[in-house]
Short mmCIF file of C-alpha atoms in Angstrom, two decimals:
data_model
loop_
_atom_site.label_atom_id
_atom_site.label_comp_id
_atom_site.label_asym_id
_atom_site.label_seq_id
_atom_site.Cartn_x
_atom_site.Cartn_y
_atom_site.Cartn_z
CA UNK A 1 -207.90 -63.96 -140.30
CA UNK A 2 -206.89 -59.87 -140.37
CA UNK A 3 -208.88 -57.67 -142.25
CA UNK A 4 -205.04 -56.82 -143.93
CA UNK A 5 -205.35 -60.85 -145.44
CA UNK A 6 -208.74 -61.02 -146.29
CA UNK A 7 -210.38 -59.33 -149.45
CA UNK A 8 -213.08 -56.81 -148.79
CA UNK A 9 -216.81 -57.53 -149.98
CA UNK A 10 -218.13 -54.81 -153.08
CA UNK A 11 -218.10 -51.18 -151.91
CA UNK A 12 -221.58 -50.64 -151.82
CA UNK A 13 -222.84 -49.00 -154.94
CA UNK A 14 -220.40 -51.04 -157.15
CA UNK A 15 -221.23 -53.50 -159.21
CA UNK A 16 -220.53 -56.46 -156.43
CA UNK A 17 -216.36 -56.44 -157.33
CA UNK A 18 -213.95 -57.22 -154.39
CA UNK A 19 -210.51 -55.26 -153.35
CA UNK A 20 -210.55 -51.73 -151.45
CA UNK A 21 -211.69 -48.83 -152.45
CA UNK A 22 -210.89 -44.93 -151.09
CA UNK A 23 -212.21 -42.02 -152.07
CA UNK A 24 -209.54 -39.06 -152.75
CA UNK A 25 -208.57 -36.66 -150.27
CA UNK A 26 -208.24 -39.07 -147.35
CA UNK A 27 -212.10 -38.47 -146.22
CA UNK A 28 -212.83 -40.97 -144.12
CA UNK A 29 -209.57 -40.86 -141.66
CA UNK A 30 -210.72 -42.70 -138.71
CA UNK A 31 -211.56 -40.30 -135.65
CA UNK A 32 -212.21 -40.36 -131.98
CA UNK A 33 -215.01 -39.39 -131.71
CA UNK A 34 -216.25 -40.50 -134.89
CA UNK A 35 -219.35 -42.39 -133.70
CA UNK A 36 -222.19 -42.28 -136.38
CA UNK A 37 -223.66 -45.66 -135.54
CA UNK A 38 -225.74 -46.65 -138.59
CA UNK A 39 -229.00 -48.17 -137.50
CA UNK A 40 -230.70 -45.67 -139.58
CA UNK A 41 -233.09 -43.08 -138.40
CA UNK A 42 -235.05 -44.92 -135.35
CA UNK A 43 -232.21 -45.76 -133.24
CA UNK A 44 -228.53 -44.42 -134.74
CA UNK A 45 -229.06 -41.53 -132.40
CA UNK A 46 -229.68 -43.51 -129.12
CA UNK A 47 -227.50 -46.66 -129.58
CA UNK A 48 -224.31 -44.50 -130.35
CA UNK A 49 -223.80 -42.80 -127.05
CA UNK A 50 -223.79 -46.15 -125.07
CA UNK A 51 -220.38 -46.47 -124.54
CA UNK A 52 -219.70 -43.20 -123.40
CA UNK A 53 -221.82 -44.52 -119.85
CA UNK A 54 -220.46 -44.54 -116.60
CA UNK A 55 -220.71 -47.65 -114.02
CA UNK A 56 -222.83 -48.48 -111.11
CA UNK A 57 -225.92 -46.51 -110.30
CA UNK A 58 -225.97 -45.28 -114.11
CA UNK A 59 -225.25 -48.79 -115.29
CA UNK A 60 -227.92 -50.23 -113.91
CA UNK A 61 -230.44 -47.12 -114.52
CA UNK A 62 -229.86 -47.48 -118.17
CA UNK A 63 -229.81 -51.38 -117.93
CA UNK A 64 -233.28 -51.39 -116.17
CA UNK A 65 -234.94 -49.00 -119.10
CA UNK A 66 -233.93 -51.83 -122.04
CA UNK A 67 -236.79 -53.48 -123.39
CA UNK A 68 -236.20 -56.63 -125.36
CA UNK A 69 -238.09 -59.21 -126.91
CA UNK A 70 -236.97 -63.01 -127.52
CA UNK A 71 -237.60 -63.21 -131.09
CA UNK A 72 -235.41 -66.39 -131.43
CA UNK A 73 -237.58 -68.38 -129.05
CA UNK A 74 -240.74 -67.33 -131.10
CA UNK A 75 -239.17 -68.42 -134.68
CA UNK A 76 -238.11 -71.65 -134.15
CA UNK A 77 -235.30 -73.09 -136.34
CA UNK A 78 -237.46 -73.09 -139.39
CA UNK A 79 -235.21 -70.36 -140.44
CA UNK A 80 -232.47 -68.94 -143.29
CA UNK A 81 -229.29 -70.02 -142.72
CA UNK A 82 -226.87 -67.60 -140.64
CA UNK A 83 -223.73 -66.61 -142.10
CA UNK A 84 -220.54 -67.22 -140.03
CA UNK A 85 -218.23 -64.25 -141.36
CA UNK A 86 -218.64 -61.42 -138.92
CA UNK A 87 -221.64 -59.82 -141.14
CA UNK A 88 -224.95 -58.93 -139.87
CA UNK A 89 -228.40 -58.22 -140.61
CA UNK A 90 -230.46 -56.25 -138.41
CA UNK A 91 -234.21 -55.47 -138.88
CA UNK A 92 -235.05 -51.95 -137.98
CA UNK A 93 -238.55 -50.60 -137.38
CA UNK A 94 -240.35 -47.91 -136.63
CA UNK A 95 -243.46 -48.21 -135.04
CA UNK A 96 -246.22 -46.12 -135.43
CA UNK A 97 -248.35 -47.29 -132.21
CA UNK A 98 -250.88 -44.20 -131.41
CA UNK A 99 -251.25 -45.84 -127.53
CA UNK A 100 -250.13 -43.67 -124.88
CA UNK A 101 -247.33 -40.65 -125.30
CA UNK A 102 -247.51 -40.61 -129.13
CA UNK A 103 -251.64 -40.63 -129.21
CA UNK A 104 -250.70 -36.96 -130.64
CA UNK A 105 -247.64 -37.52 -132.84
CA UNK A 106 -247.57 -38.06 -136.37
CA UNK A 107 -250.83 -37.53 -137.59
CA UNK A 108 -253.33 -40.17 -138.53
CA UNK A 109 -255.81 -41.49 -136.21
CA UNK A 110 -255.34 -42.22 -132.26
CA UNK A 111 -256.75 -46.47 -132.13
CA UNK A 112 -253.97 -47.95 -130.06
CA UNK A 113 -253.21 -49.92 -132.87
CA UNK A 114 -249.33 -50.54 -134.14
CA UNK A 115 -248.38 -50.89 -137.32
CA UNK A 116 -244.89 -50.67 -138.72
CA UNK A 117 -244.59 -47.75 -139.95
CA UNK A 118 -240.79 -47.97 -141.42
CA UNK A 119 -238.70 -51.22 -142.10
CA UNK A 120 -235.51 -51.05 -143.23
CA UNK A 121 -232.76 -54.29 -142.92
CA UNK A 122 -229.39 -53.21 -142.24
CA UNK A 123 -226.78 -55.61 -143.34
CA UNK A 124 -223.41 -54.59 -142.22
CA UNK A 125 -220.45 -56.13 -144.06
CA UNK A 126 -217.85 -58.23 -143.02
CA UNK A 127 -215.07 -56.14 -141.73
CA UNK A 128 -217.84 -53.52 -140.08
CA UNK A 129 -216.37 -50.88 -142.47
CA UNK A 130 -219.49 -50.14 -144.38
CA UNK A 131 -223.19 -50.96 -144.87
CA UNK A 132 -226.27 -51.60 -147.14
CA UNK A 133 -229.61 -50.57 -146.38
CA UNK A 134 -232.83 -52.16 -148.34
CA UNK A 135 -235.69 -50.22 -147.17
CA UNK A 136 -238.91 -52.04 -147.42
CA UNK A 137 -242.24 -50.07 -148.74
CA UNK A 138 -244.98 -50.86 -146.01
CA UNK A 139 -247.59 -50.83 -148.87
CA UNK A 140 -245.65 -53.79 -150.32
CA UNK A 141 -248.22 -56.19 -151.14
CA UNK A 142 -246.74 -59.72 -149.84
CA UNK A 143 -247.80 -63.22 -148.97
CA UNK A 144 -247.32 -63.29 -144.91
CA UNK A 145 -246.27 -66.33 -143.25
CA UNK A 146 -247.61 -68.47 -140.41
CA UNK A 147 -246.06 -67.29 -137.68
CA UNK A 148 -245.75 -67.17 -133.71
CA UNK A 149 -245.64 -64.12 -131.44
CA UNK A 150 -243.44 -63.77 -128.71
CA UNK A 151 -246.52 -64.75 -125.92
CA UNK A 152 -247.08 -68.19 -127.82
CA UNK A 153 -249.87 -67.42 -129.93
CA UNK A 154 -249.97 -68.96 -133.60
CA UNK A 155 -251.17 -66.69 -136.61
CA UNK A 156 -252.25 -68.24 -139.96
CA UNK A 157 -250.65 -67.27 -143.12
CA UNK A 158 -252.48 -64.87 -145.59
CA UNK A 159 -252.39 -63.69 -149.02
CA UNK A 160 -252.21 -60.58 -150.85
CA UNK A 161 -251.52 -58.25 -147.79
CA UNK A 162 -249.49 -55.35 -146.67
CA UNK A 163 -246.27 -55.91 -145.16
CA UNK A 164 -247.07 -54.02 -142.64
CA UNK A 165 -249.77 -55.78 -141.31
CA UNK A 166 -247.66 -58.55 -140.08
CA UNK A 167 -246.35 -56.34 -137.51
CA UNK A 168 -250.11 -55.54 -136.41
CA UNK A 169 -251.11 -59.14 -136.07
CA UNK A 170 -248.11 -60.58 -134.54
CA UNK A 171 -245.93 -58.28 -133.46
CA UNK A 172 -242.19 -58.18 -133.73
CA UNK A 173 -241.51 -61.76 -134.31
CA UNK A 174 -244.29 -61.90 -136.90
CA UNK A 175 -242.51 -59.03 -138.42
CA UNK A 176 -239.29 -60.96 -138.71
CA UNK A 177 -240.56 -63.95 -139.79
CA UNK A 178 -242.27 -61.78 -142.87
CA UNK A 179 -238.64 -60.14 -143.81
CA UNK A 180 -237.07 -63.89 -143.40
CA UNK A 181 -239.74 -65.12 -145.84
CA UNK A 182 -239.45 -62.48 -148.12
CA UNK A 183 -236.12 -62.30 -148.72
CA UNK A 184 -234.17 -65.57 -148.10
CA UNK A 185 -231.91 -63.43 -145.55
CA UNK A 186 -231.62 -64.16 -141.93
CA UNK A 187 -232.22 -61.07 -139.46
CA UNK A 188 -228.90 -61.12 -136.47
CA UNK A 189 -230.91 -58.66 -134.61
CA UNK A 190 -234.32 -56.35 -133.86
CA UNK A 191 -234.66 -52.70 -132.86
CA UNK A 192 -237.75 -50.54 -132.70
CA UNK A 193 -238.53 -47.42 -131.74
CA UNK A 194 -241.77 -45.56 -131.37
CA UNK A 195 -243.56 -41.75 -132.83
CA UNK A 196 -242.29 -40.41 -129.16
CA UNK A 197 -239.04 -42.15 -128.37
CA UNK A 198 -237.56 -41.32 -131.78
CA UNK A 199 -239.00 -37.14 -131.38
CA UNK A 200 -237.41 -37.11 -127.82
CA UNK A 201 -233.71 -38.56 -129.42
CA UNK A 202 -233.77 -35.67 -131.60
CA UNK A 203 -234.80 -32.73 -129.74
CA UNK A 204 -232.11 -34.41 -126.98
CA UNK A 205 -229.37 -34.04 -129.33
CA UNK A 206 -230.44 -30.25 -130.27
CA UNK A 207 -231.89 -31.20 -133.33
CA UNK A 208 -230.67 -32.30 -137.27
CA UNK A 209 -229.98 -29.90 -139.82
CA UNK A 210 -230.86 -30.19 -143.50
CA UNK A 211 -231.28 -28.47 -146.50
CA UNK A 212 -234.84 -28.57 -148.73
CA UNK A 213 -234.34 -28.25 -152.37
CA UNK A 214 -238.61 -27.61 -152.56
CA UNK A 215 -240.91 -26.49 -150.47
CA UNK A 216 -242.98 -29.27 -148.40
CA UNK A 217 -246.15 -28.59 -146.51
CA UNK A 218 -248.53 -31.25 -144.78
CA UNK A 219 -250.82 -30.94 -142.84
CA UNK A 220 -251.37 -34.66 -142.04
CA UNK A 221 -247.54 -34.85 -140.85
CA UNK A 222 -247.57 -31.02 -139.54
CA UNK A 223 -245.02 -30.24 -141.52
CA UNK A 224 -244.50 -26.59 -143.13
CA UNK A 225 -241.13 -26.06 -144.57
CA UNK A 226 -239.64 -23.70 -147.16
CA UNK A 227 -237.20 -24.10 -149.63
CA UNK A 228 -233.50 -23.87 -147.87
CA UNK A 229 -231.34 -25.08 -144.70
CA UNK A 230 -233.52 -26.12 -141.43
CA UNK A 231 -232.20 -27.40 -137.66
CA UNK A 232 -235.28 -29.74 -137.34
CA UNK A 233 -236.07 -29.82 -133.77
CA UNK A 234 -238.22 -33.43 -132.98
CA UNK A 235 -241.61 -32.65 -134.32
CA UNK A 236 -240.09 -31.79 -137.37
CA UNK A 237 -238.22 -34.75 -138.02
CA UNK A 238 -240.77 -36.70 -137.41
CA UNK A 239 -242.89 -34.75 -139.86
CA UNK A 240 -240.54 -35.13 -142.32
CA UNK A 241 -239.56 -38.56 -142.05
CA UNK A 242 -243.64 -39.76 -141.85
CA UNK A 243 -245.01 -36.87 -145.04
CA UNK A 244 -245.84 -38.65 -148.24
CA UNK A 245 -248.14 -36.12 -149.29
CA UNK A 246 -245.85 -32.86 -149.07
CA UNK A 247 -243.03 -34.44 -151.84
CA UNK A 248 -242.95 -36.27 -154.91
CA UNK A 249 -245.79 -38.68 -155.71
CA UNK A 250 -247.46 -38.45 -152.28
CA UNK A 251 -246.30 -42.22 -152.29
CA UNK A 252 -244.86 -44.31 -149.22
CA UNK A 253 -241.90 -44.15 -151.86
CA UNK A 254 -241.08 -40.90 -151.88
CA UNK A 255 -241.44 -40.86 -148.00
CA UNK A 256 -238.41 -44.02 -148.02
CA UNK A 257 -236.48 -41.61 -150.11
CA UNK A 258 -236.70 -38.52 -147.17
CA UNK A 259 -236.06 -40.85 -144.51
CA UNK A 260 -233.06 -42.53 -146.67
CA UNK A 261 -231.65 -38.83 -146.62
CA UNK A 262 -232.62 -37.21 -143.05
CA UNK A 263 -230.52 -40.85 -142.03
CA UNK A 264 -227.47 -39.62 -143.47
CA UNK A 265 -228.03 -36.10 -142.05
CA UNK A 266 -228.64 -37.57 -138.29
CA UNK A 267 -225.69 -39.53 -138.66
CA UNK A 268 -223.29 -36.34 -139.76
CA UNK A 269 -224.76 -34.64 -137.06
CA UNK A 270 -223.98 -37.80 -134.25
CA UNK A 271 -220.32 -37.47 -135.16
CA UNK A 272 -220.01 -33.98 -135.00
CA UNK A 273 -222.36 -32.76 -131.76
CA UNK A 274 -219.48 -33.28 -129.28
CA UNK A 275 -221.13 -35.33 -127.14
CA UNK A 276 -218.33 -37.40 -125.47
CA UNK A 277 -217.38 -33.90 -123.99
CA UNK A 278 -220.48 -33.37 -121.96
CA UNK A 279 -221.34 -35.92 -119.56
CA UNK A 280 -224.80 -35.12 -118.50
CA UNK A 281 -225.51 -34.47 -122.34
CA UNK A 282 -224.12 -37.81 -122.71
CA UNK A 283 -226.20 -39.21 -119.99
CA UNK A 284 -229.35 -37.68 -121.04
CA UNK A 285 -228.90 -39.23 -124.70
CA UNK A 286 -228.21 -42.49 -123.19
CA UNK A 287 -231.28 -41.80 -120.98
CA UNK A 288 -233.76 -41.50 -123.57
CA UNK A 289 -232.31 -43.72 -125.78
CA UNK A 290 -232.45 -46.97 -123.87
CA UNK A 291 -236.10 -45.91 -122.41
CA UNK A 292 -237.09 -45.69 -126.25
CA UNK A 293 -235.55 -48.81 -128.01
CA UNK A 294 -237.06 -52.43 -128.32
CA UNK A 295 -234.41 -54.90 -129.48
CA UNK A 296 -233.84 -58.64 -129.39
CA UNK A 297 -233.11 -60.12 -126.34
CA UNK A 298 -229.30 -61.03 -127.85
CA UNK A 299 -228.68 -56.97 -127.51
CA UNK A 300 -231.10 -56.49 -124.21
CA UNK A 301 -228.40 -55.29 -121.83
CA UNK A 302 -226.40 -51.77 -121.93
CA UNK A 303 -223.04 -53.98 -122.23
CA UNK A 304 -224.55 -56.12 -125.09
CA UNK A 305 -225.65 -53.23 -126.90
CA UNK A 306 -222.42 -51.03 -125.88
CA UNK A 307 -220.48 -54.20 -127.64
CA UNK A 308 -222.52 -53.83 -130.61
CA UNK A 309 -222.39 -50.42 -131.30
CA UNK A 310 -218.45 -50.52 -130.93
CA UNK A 311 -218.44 -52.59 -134.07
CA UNK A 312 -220.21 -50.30 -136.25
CA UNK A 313 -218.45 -47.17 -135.02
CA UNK A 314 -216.40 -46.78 -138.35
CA UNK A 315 -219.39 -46.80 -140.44
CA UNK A 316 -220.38 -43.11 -141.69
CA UNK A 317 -222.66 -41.71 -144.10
CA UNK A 318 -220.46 -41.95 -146.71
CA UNK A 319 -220.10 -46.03 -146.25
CA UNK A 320 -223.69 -46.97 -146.21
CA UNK A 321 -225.68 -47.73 -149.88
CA UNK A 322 -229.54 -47.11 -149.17
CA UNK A 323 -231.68 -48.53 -151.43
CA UNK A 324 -235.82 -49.61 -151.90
CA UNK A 325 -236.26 -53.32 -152.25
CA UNK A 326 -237.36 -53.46 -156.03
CA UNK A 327 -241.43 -52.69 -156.38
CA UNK A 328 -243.63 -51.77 -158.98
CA UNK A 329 -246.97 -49.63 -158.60
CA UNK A 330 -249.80 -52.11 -158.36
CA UNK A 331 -251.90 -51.41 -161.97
CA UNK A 332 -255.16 -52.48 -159.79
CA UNK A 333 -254.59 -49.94 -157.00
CA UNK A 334 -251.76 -47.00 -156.72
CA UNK A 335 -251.84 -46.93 -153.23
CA UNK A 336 -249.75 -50.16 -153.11
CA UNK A 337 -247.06 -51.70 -154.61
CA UNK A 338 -245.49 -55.28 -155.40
CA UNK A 339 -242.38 -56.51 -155.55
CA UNK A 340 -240.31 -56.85 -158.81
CA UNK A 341 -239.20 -60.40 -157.98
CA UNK A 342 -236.39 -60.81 -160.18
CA UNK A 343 -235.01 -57.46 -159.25
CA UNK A 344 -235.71 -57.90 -155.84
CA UNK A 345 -233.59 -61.81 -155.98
CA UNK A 346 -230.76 -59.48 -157.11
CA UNK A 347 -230.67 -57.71 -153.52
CA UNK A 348 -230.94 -60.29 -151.17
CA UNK A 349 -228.67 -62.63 -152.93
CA UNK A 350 -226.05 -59.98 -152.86
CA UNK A 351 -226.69 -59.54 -148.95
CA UNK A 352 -226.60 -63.04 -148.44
CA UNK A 353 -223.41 -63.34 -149.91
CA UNK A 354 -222.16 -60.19 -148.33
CA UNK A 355 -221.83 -58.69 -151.51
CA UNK A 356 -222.37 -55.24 -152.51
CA UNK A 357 -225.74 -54.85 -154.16
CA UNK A 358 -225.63 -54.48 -158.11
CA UNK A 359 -226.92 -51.45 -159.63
CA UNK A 360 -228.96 -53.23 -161.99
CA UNK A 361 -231.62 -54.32 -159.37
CA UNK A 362 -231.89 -50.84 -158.48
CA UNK A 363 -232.57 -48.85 -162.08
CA UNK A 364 -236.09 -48.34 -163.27
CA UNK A 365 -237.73 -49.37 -160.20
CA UNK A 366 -240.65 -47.25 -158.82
CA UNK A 367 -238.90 -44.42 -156.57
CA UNK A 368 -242.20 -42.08 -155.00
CA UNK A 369 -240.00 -38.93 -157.35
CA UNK A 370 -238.91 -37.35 -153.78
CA UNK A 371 -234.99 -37.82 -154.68
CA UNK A 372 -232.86 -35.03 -153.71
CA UNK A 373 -235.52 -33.46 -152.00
CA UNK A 374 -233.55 -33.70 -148.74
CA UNK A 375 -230.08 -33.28 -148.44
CA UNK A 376 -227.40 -33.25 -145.53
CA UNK A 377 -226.37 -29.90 -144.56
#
């Protein structure tokens, strides 16, 4: 059936109603190269610049620096249901290993230990013309499920954790399985990227500009900024995107809320760098890129991943609704929050149904204060 025939899901932001929506003055006029490829911070800069690859030697080069897990295997069928209407939901994560290369990066201590660090799930709605993203607070207090890592071994459920230790016991399919429980929704795809793989995309594509509204200084995130307009080369970003105490509460919240706005920044700057005009610019993206991303094994090759990024090309900044899964700060311990279940029901039913997600679950929710801090230049 054409996109002309059938009705659009909810612009994101409204209220879940069908039919098409436009803002005035004719914004969003498709473009050549108009590739901001959502997949929010960790990977939108990488992904993007896939199809732009040549064949042959460079083909296989790229193909050969892919790594990919088989989360599928490791699940099982015990799963959600998956919709069959050209939507998808992708897990995104950041990891915040401190093994090798990023021992030095991001502050906090140097163990070897992984943890992950940001989670955000991407659904993209049917049609591919716009996006909503439900960040989840690692701090989220949740009950983790039994699950299986991708080498076999079984992990018992537990009670009253963070969310991010599921990624430290079991890895990515551990990880997935958590998300799956939590919210009813079924993840399409995986990608990760690391402290060093996600500095190295930004300093490749000559950095991200944004504007501070405050001042933010912290030391744990080495990260000294003044009030105003800043090209953040990679150490910056990464700063930014990890402080929590520099803005707002000195919450994980108000750290979502930076990394919810230096997304929309990276992806403005993706569309506008030029890239598709410099070939060994191009290359060198794509380079870095596919040595620094993790996915499922359904996007493990340069083709399967150059397939999915063509989809999403026609999403911008200006088409994607980013939002906190609904929490509350815990009354026993401010350091972690839980999850306003009703609220919460509200977002991943509307994802489920490819819906737009209602502002109702999103008002009066605990936010970490750090809104507007960062804007898009």
């Amino acid at each position: 059936m054409s996109a002309e025939s059938t009705p659009e899901p909810g612009i994101p932001g409204e209220d879940g109603t069908n039919g098409r929506h436009r803002a005035k003055g004719g914004r969003r006029k498709p473009h050549g190269r108009r590739k901001g490829v959502l997949i929010a911070a960790w990977t939108a800069a990488g992904i993007v610049v896939l199809g732009g690859t040549g064949a042959g030697y460079l083909y296989f080069k790229l193909n050969g620096n892919i790594k990919s897990v088989d989360i599928d295997s490791a699940l099982g069928t015990d799963r959600p249901t998956k919709l069959d209407n050209g939507s998808e939901n992708i897990l995104v994560l950041g990891s915040d290993t401190r093994a090798g290369s990023n021992k030095k990066l991001g502050g906090g201590t140097d163990d070897g230990s992984a943890r992950s660090d940001t989670a955000m799930v991407v659904h993209v709605y049917e049609g591919h013309r716009k996006a909503s993203v439900v960040s989840i607070p690692r701090d989220t207090i949740v009950e983790r499920p039994q699950c299986t890592d991708i080498k076999g071994a079984r992990h018992d459920a537990a009670s009253g954790v963070m969310f991010n230790s599921a990624y430290t016991t079991g890895g990515a399919a551990c990880a997935v399985k958590t998300v799956e429980s939590l919210s009813g929704v079924r993840m399409d795809h995986y990608l990760e990227v690391d402290f060093n793989g996600f500095q190295k995309l930004i300093d490749e594509l000559g950095g991200v500009q944004v504007t501070t509204t405050k001042a933010i200084k912290d030391p744990d995130s080495h990260l000294d900024l003044k009030a105003g307009t800043h090209q953040l080369d990679g150490e910056q970003a990464l700063g930014l995107v990890r402080t929590r105490h520099g803005v707002g509460d000195g919450s994980d919240l108000g750290r979502i809320q930076l990394q919810q706005a230096f997304i929309k920044a990276l992806i403005n700057q993706v569309k506008h760098v030029g890239l598709f005009g410099n070939p060994k610019g191009l290359y060198d993206l794509a380079d870095t890129a596919t040595k620094t991303v993790t996915t499922d094994s359904d996007l493990g090759s340069v083709n399967k991943l150059m397939s999915f990024a063509g989809g999403l090309k026609g999403i911008g900044s200006s088409d994607m609704k980013m939002v906190t899964m609904p929490v509350q700060y815990d009354p026993t311990n401010r350091n972690r929050v839980i999850v306003l279940k009703a609220k919460a029901q509200q977002v991943w039913t509307a994802l489920k149904n490819d819906r737009a997600i209602p502002k109702s679950a999103t008002e009066d929710n605990a936010t970490g204060n750090a809104d507007g801090v960062v804007t898009s230049s």
